[in-house]
Coordinates of C-alpha atoms in Angstrom, one line a residue:
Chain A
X13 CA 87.9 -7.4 36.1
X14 CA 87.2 -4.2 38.2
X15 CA 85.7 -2.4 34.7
X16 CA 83.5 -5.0 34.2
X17 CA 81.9 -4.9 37.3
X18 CA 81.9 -1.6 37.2
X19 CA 80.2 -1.0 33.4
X20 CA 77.4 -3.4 35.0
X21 CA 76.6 -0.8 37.0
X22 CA 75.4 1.6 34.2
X23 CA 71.7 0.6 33.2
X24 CA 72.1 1.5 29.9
X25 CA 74.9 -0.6 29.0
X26 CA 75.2 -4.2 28.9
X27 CA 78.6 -5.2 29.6
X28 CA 79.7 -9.0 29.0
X29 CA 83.2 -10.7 29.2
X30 CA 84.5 -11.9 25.5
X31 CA 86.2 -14.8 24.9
X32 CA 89.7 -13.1 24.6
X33 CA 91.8 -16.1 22.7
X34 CA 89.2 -16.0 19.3
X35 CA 88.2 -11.9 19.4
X36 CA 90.9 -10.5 20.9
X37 CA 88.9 -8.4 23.2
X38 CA 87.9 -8.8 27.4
X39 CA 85.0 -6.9 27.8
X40 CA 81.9 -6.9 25.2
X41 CA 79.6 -3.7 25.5
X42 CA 76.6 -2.5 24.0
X43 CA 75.0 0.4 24.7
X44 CA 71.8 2.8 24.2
X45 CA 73.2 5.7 22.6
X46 CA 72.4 8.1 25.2
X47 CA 74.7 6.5 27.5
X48 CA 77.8 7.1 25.3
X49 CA 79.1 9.6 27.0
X50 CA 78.2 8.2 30.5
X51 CA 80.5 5.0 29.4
X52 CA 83.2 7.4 27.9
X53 CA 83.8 9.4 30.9
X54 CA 83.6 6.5 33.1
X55 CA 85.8 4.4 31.3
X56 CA 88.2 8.0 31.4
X57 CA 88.0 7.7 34.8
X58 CA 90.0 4.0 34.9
X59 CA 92.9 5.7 32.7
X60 CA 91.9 3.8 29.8
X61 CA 93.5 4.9 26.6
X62 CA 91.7 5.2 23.0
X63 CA 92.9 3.0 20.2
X64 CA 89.9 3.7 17.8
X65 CA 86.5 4.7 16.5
X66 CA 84.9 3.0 13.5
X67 CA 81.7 1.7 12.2
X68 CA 80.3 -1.1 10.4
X69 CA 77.0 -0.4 7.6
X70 CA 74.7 -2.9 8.5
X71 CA 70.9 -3.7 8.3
X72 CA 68.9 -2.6 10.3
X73 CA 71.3 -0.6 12.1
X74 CA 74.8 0.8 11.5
X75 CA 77.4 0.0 14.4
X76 CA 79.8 2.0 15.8
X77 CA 82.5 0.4 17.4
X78 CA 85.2 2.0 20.1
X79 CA 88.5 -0.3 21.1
X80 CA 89.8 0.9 24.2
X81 CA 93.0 -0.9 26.2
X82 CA 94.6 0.2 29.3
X83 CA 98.3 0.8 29.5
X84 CA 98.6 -1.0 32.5
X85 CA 96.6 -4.2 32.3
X86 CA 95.5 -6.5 29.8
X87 CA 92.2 -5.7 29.2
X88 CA 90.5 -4.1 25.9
X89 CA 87.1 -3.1 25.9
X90 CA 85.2 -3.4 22.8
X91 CA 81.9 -1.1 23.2
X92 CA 79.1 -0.9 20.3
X93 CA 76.0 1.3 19.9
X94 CA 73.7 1.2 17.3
X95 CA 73.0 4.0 15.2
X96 CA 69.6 4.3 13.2
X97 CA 70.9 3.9 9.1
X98 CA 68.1 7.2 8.4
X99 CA 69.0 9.1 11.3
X100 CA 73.0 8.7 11.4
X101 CA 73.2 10.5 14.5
X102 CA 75.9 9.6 17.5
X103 CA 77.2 11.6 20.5
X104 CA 80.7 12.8 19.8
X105 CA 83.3 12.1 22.6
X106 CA 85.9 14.0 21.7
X107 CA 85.6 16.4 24.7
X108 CA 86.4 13.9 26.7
X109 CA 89.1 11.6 24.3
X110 CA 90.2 14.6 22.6
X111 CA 91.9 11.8 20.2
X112 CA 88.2 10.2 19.3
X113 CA 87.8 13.8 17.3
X114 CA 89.9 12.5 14.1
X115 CA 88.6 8.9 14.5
X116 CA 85.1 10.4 14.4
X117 CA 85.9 12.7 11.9
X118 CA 86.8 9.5 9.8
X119 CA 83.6 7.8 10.5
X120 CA 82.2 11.2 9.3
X121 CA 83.9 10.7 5.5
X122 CA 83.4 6.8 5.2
X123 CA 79.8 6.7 6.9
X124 CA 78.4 10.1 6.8
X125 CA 77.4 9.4 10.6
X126 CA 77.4 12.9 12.1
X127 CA 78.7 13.3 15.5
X128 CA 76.4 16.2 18.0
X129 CA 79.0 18.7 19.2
X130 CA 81.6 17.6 17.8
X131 CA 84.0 20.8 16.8
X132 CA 84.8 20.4 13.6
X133 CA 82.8 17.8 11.4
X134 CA 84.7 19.0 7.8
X135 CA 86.5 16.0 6.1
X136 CA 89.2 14.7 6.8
X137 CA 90.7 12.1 5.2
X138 CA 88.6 12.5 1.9
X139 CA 88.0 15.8 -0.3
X140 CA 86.5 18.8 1.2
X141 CA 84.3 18.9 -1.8
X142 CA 83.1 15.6 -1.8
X143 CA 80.7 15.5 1.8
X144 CA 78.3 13.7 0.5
X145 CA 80.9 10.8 -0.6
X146 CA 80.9 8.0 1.8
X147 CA 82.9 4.9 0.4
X148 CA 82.3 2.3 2.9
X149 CA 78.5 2.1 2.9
X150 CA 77.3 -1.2 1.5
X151 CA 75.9 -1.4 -1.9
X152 CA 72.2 -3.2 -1.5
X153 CA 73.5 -6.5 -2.7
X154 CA 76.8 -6.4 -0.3
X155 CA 74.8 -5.6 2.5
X156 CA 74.3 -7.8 5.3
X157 CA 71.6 -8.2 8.8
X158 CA 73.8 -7.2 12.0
X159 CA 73.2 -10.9 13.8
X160 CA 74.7 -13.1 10.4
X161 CA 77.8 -10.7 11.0
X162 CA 78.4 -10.0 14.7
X163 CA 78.2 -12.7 17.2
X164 CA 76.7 -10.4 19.9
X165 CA 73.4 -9.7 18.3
X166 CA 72.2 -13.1 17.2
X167 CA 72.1 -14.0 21.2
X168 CA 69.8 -11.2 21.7
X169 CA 67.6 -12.3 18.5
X170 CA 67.5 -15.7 19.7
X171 CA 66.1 -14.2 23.3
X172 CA 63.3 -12.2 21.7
X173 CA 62.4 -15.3 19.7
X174 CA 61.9 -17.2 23.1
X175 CA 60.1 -14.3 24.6
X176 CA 57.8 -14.1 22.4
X177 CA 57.4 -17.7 21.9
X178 CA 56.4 -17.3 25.8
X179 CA 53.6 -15.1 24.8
X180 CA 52.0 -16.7 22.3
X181 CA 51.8 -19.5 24.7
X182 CA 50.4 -17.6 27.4
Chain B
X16 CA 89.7 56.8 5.2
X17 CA 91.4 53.3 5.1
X18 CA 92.1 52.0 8.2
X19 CA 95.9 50.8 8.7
X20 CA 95.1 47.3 10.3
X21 CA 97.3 47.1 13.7
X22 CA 100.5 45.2 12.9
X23 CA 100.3 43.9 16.7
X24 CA 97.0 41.8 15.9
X25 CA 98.2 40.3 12.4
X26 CA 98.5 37.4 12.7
X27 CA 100.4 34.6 9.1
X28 CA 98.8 31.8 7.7
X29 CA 101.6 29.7 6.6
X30 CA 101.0 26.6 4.4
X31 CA 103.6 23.8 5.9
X32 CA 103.3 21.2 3.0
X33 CA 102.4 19.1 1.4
X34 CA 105.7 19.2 -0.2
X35 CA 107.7 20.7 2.8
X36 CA 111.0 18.1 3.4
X37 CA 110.1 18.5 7.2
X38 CA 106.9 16.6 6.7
X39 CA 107.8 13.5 5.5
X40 CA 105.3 13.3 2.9
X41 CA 102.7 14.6 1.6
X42 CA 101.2 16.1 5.0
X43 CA 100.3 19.9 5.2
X44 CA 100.0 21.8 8.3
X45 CA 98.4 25.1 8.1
X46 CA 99.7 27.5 10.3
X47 CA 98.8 30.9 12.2
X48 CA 101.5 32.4 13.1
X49 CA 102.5 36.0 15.2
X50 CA 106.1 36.2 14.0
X51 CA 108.3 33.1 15.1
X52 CA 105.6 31.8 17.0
X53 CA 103.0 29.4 16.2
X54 CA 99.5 29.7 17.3
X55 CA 97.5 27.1 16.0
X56 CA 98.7 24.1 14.1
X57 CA 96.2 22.6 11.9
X58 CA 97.4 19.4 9.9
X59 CA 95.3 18.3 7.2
X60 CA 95.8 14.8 5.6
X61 CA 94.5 12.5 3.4
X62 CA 96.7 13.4 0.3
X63 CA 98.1 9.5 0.0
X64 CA 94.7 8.0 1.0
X65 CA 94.3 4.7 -1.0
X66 CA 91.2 3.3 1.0
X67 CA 92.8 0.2 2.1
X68 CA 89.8 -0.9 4.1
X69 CA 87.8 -1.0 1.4
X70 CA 90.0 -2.8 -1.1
X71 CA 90.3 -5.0 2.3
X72 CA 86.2 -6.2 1.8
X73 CA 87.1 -6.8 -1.4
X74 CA 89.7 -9.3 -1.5
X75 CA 90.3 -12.4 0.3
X76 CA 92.7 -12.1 3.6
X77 CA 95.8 -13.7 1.5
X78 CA 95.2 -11.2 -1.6
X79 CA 95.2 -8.5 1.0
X80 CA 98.5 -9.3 2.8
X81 CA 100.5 -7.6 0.1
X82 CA 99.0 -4.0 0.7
X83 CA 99.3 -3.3 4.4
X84 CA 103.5 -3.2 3.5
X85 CA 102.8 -0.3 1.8
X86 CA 101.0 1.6 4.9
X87 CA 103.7 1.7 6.8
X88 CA 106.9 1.6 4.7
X89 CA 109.5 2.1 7.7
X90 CA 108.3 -0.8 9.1
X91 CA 106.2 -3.0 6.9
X92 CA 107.1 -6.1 8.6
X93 CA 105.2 -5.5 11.9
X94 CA 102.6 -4.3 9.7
X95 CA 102.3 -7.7 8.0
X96 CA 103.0 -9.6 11.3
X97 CA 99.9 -8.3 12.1
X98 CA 97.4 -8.7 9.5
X99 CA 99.1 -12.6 9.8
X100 CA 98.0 -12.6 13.3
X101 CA 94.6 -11.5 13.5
X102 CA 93.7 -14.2 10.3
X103 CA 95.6 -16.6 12.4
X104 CA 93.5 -16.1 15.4
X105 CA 90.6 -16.6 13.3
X106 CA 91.7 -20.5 12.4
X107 CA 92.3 -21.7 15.7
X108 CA 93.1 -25.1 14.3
X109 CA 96.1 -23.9 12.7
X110 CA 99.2 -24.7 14.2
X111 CA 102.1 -22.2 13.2
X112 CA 105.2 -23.9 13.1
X113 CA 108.1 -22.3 15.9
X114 CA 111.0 -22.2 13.6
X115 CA 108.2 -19.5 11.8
X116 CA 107.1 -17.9 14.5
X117 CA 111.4 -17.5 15.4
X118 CA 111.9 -16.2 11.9
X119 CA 109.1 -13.7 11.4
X120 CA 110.3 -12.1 15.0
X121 CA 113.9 -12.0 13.8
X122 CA 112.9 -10.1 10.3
X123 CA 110.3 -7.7 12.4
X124 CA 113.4 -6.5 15.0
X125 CA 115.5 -6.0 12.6
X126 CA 113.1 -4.0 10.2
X127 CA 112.3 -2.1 13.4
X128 CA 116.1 -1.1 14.1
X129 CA 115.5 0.1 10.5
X130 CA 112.5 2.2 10.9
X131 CA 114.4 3.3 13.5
X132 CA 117.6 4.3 12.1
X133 CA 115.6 5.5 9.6
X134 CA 113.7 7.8 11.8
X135 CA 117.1 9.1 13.7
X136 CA 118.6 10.0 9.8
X137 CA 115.4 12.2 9.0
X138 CA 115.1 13.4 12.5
X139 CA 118.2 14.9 12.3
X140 CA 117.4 16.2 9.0
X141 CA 115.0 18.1 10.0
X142 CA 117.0 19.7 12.9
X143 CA 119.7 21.1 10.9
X144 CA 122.1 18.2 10.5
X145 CA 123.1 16.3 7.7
X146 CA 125.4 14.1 8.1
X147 CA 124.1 11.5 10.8
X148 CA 121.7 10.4 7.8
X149 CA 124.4 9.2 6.1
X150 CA 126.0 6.9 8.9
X151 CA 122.6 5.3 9.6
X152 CA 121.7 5.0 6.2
X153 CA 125.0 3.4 6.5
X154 CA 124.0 0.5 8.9
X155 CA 120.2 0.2 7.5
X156 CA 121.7 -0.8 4.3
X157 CA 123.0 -3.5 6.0
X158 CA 119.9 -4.6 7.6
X159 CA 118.2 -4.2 4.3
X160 CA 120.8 -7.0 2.8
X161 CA 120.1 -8.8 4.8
X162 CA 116.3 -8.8 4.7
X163 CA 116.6 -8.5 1.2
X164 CA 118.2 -11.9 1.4
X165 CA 115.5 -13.8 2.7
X166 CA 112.3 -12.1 1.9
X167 CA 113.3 -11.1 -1.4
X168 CA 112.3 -7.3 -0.8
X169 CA 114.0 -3.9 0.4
X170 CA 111.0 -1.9 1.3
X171 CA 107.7 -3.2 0.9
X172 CA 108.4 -6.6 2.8
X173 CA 105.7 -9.7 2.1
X174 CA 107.7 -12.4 3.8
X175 CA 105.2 -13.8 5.9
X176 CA 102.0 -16.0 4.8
X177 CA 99.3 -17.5 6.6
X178 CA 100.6 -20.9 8.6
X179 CA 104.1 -19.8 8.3
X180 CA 106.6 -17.7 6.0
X181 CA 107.4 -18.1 2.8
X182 CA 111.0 -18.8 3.0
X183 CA 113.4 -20.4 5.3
X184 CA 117.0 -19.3 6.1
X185 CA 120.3 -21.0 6.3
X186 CA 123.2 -20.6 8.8
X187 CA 125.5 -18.4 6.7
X188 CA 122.7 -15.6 7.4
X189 CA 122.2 -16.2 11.1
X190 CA 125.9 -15.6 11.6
X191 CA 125.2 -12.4 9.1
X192 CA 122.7 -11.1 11.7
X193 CA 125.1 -12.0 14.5
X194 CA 127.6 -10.2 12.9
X195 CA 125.2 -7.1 12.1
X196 CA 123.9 -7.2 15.8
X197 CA 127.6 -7.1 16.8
X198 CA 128.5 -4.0 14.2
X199 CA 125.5 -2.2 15.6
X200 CA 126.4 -2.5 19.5
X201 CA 129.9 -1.2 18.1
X202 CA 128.3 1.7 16.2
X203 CA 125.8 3.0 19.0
X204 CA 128.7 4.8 21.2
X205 CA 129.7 6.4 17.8
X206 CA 126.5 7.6 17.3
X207 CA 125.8 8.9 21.0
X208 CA 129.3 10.9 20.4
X209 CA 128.3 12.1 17.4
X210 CA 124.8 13.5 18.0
X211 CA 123.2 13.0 22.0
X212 CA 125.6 14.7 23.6
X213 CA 125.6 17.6 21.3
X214 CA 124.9 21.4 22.9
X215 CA 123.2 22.5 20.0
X216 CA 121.5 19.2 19.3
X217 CA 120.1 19.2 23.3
X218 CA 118.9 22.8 23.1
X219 CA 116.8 21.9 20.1
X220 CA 115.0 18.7 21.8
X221 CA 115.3 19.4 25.7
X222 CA 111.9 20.5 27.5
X223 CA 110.2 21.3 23.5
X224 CA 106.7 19.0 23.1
X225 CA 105.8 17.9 26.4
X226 CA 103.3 15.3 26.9
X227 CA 101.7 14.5 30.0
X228 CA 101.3 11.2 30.7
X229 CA 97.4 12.0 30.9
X230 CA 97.6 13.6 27.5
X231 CA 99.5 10.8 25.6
X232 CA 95.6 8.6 27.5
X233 CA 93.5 10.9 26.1
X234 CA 94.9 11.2 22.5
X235 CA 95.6 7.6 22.4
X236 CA 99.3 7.5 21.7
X237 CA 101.1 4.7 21.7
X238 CA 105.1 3.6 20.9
X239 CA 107.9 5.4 21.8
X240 CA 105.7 8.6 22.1
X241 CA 104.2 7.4 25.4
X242 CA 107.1 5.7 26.5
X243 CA 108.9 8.7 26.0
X244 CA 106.1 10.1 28.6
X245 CA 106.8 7.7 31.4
X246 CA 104.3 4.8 30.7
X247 CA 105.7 1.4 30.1
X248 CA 102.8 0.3 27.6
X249 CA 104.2 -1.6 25.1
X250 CA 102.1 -4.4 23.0
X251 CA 105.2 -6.9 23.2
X252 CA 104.8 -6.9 26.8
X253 CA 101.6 -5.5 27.9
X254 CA 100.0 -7.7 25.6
X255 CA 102.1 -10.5 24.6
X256 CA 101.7 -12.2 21.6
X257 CA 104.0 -14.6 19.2
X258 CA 107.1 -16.0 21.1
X259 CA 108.1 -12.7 22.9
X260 CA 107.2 -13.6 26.0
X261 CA 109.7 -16.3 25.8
X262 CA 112.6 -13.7 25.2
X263 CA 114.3 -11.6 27.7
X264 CA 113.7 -8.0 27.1
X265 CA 113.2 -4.3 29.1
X266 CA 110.4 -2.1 27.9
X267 CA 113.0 1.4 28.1
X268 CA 110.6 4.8 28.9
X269 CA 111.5 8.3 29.9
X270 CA 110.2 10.3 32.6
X271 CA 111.5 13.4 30.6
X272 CA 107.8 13.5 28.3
X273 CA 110.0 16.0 25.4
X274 CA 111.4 15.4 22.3
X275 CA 114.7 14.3 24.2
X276 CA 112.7 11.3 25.9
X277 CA 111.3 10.0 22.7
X278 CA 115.2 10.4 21.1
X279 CA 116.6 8.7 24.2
X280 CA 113.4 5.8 24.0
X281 CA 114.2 5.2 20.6
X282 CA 118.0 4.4 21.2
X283 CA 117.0 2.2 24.1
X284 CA 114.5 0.0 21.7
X285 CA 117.5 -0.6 19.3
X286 CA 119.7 -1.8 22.0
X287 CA 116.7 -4.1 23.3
X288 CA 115.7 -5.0 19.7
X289 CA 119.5 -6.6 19.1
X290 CA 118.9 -8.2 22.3
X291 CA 115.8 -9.9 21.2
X292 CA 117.7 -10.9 17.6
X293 CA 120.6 -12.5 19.6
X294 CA 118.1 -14.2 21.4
X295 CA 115.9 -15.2 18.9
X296 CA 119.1 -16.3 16.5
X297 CA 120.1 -18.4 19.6
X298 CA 116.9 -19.7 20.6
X299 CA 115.9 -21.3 16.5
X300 CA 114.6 -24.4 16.6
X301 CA 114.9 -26.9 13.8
X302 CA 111.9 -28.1 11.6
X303 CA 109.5 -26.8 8.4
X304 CA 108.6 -23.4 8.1
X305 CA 105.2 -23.3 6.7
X306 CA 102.4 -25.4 8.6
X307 CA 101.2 -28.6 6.9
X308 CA 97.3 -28.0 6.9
X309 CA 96.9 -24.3 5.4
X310 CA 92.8 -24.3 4.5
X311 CA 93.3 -23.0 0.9
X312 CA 90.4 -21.1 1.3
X313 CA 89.8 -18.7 4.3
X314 CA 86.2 -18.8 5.3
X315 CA 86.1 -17.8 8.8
X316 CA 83.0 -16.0 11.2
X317 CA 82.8 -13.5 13.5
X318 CA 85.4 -10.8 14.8
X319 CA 88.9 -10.1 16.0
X320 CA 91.3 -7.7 16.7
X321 CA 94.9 -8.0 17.0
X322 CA 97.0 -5.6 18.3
X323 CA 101.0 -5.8 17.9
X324 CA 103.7 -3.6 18.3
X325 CA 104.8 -1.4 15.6
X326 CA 108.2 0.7 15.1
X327 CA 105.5 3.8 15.9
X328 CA 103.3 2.0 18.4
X329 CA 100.4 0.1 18.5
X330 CA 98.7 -1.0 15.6
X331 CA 95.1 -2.4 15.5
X332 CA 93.6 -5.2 13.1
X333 CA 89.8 -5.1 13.7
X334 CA 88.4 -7.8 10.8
X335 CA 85.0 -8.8 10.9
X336 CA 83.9 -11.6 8.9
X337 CA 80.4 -13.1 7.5
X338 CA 81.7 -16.3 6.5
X339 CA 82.3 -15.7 3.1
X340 CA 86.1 -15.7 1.5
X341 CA 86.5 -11.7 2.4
X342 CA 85.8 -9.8 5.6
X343 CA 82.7 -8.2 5.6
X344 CA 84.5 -4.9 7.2
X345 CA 88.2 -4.6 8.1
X346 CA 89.1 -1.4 10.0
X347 CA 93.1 -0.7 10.8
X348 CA 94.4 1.2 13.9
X349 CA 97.3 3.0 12.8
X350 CA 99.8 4.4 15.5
X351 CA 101.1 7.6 13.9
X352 CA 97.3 8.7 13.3
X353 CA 96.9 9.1 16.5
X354 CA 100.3 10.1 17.6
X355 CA 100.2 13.0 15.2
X356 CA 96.3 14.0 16.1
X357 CA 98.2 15.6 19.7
X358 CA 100.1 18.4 17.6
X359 CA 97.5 20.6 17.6
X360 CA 96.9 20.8 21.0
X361 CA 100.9 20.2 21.7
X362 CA 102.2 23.2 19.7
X363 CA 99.9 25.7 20.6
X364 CA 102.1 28.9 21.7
X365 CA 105.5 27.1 20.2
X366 CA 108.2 28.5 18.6
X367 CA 107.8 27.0 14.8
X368 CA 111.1 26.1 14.6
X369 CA 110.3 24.0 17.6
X370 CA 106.9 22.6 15.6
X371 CA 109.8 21.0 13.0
X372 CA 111.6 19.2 16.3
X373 CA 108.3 18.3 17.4
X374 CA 106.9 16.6 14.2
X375 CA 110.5 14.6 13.8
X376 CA 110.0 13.4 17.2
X377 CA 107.0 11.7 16.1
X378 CA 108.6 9.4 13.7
X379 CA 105.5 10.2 10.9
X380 CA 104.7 7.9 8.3
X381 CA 102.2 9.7 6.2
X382 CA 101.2 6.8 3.7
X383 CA 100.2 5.2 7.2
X384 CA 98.2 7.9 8.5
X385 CA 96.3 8.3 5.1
X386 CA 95.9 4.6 4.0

């Protein structure tokens, strides 16, 4: 796949092909979350075409999560960056997917992740009185360690393990 | 002294909605207006918004299956094909029998010639006309016996279950859908006569709420709104899933990108959707409906996303589970939110009569758009 090889480009993001029959998605991508809008205008650039922004409440981190698919070929790219759960800051994108401003709008009401730049951070979907409402954040008991969830991070766990298992040897 | 403020600079905030018939629902659309003509278009939603996601992380995938029929009430079956898919994908074990598969294709065409007839009544509504509504409400009613028949419902359709559906059907209503399919190809010319060719109806729709094709990219529009824009993206195809790719079908666009091109898309899909029910109806093989090892209990790990087509486009299952009975986050990509995210950009400068066209073009489903 031509984006693939051209996401592992980018030093910042870490693009993998995903196993397309059980997630439903071709290309796996985390990034740092300065390179959001690096990814987003390259990915632009390939004609891709937004199907959604969302995010996941998780310890240590929050997740947000982008789908995008291209009209032309099968491929969806599934593309995470972690967002700090006291800082709930994130680049918005909606300058350059003009429809990523409702989606991150959304995330705005459910999360209370705040978007930098983005136009017009009022709610949406929920009350304009109620900002500090955000119904989809875990309650302490409900809430869960990104790796026990999400495939893609216990990989990298497992990796740190070994590295530092190498130092202690050393 | 009082200043007399400049009439030339005024400009009218106009509340479209939430009640307004235009809107389909409860969605508002604040306007600024100088006279006729719109200057911005603001919509703001939320007014049906029932937090399906969340109730989604609360109960199991099978005690969740009976709410995403009442998102999208055009077309709930598509909507609970789905949700059926993406927890299907999840049990790769699970062998879904084809006589299913066959049947929840047939149900999903039809209720999309529905949605679509549907669409074409209020569409026409909107523009002035009244009597169309009353010759496709006419022919939906028909499709709605005959739903009605086998899943039990009118509107809020829950046919299909996990592993199969829930009930099978006899000959007496395959030759029913023949005979529908064959009423509809009968009924289409009527309804070209009646409305497409008309002067008044054309001067409404031609060349109003044109989307480039790299506009319909950047918002993320999908169904007949960018195949009314010239791009062939359809999930059936682009992205093939259940037996379609086994049926012969065409993928109808538009080069014209206006409210005409949508119109003339959404005819074309009828026409292909009773090609893929003759098909289908042709094609359905003998044997059980239902899968013989369902798991009672869904316990499944890690994350999917499904994507199927709609009657309004492409719509997005994203479920990610932690291995317990519920998933731990379920997120759902509706097609009209981002179909109707465009208007503000779209109608900037319009007339706002032409604003009304352009919202009917749309084919809105506000419950779906809120969730």
């Amino acid at each position: 796949m031509k984006i693939l090889d051209r996401l592992k480009e980018l030093e910042g993001v870490e693009a993998i092909a995903s196993d397309y029959p059980s997630t439903g998605v071709h290309v796996d991508v985390l990034m740092g979350l300065t390179w959001v809008r690096t990814f987003a205008s390259l990915i632009r650039e390939e004609d891709f075409l937004i199907e959604s922004v969302t995010a996941v409440d998780a310890e240590p981190n929050m997740m947000v999560l982008y789908h995008f698919t291209h009209p032309d070929e099968l491929c969806r790219v599934a593309a995470r960056v972690l967002v700090e759960r006291s800082v709930k800051r994130c680049p918005t994108i909606s300058d350059i997917y003009p429809g990523a401003n409702w989606h991150e709008r959304e995330v705005r009401d459910f999360f209370g992740i705040v978007f930098e730049d983005h136009p017009d951070m009022t709610p949406l979907i929920l009350p304009e009185d109620q900002v500090d409402f955000h119904p989809l954040l875990k309650k302490e008991n409900k809430i869960k360690i990104l790796s026990e969830v999400f495939d893609r991070f216990v990989e990298e766990k497992a990796e740190e393990a070994s590295a530092n298992e190498g130092e202690v040897s050393e | 002294m009082i200043q007399k403020p400049d009439p030339t600079q005024e400009t009218l905030v106009l509340n479209m909605g939430p009640q307004h018939p235009s809107t389909h629902g409860v969605l508002r659309v604040v306007l600024h207006c100088d006279g006729e003509y719109v200057l911005d278009a603001e919509p703001v939603i939320g007014y049906g918004h029932r937090m399906h996601e969340l109730i989604g992380e609360v109960r199991d995938h099978r005690g969740f299956y009976a709410n995403v029929g009442r998102m999208d009430y055009g077309g709930a079956l598509s909507f609970g094909h789905g949700h059926i898919l993406a927890v299907e994908r999840m049990l790769p074990d699970l062998e879904v029998p084809e006589r299913a598969e066959y049947l929840r294709v047939i149900t999903t065409e039809l209720n999309r010639v529905a949605s679509h007839l549907l669409w074409f009544g209020a569409f026409l509504l909107d523009l002035g006309a009244f009597t169309p509504i009353l010759y496709s409400f006419d022919d939906r009613e028909a499709i709605l016996d005959l739903l009605e028949h086998v899943t039990g419902a009118r509107l809020t359709f829950s046919y299909m279950r996990v592993g199969g559906v829930c009930a099978d059907v006899d000959k007496d209503w395959c030759d029913g859908v023949l005979a529908f399919v064959k009423r509809m190809r009968d009924r289409i010319p009527m309804y070209h006569k009646l409305v497409s060719g008309n002067i008044i109806f054309r001067k409404r729709v031609e060349d109003v709420g044109l989307i480039t094709r790299d506009m319909a990219l950047k918002y993320g529009c999908t169904g007949p709104v960018i195949r009314g824009s010239g791009i062939p993206y359809d999930v059936r195809r682009s992205e093939p899933y259940s037996i379609y790719p086994e049926l012969d079908f065409d993928i109808p666009t538009s080069e014209r990108c206006d409210c005409m091109g949508r119109y003339d898309v959404r005819w074309a899909e009828i026409e292909q959707s009773l090609r893929i029910i003759e098909q289908a109806i042709a094609k359905l093989p003998e044997g059980p409906v239902m899968a013989e090892k369902v798991p009672k209990v869904i316990k499944a790990k890690g994350e999917v996303y499904q994507a199927v087509e709609a009657a309004r486009g492409s719509l997005g299952y994203y479920i990610a589970c932690d291995g317990s009975t519920s998933p731990y986050r379920m997120k759902i990509r509706v097609p009209s939110y981002s179909n109707l995210s465009i208007l503000k950009e779209l109608t900037r400068g319009i007339l706002l009569s032409d604003l009304v066209a352009v919202m009917g073009s749309f084919d809105l489903v506000i419950p779906e758009i809120d969730r």
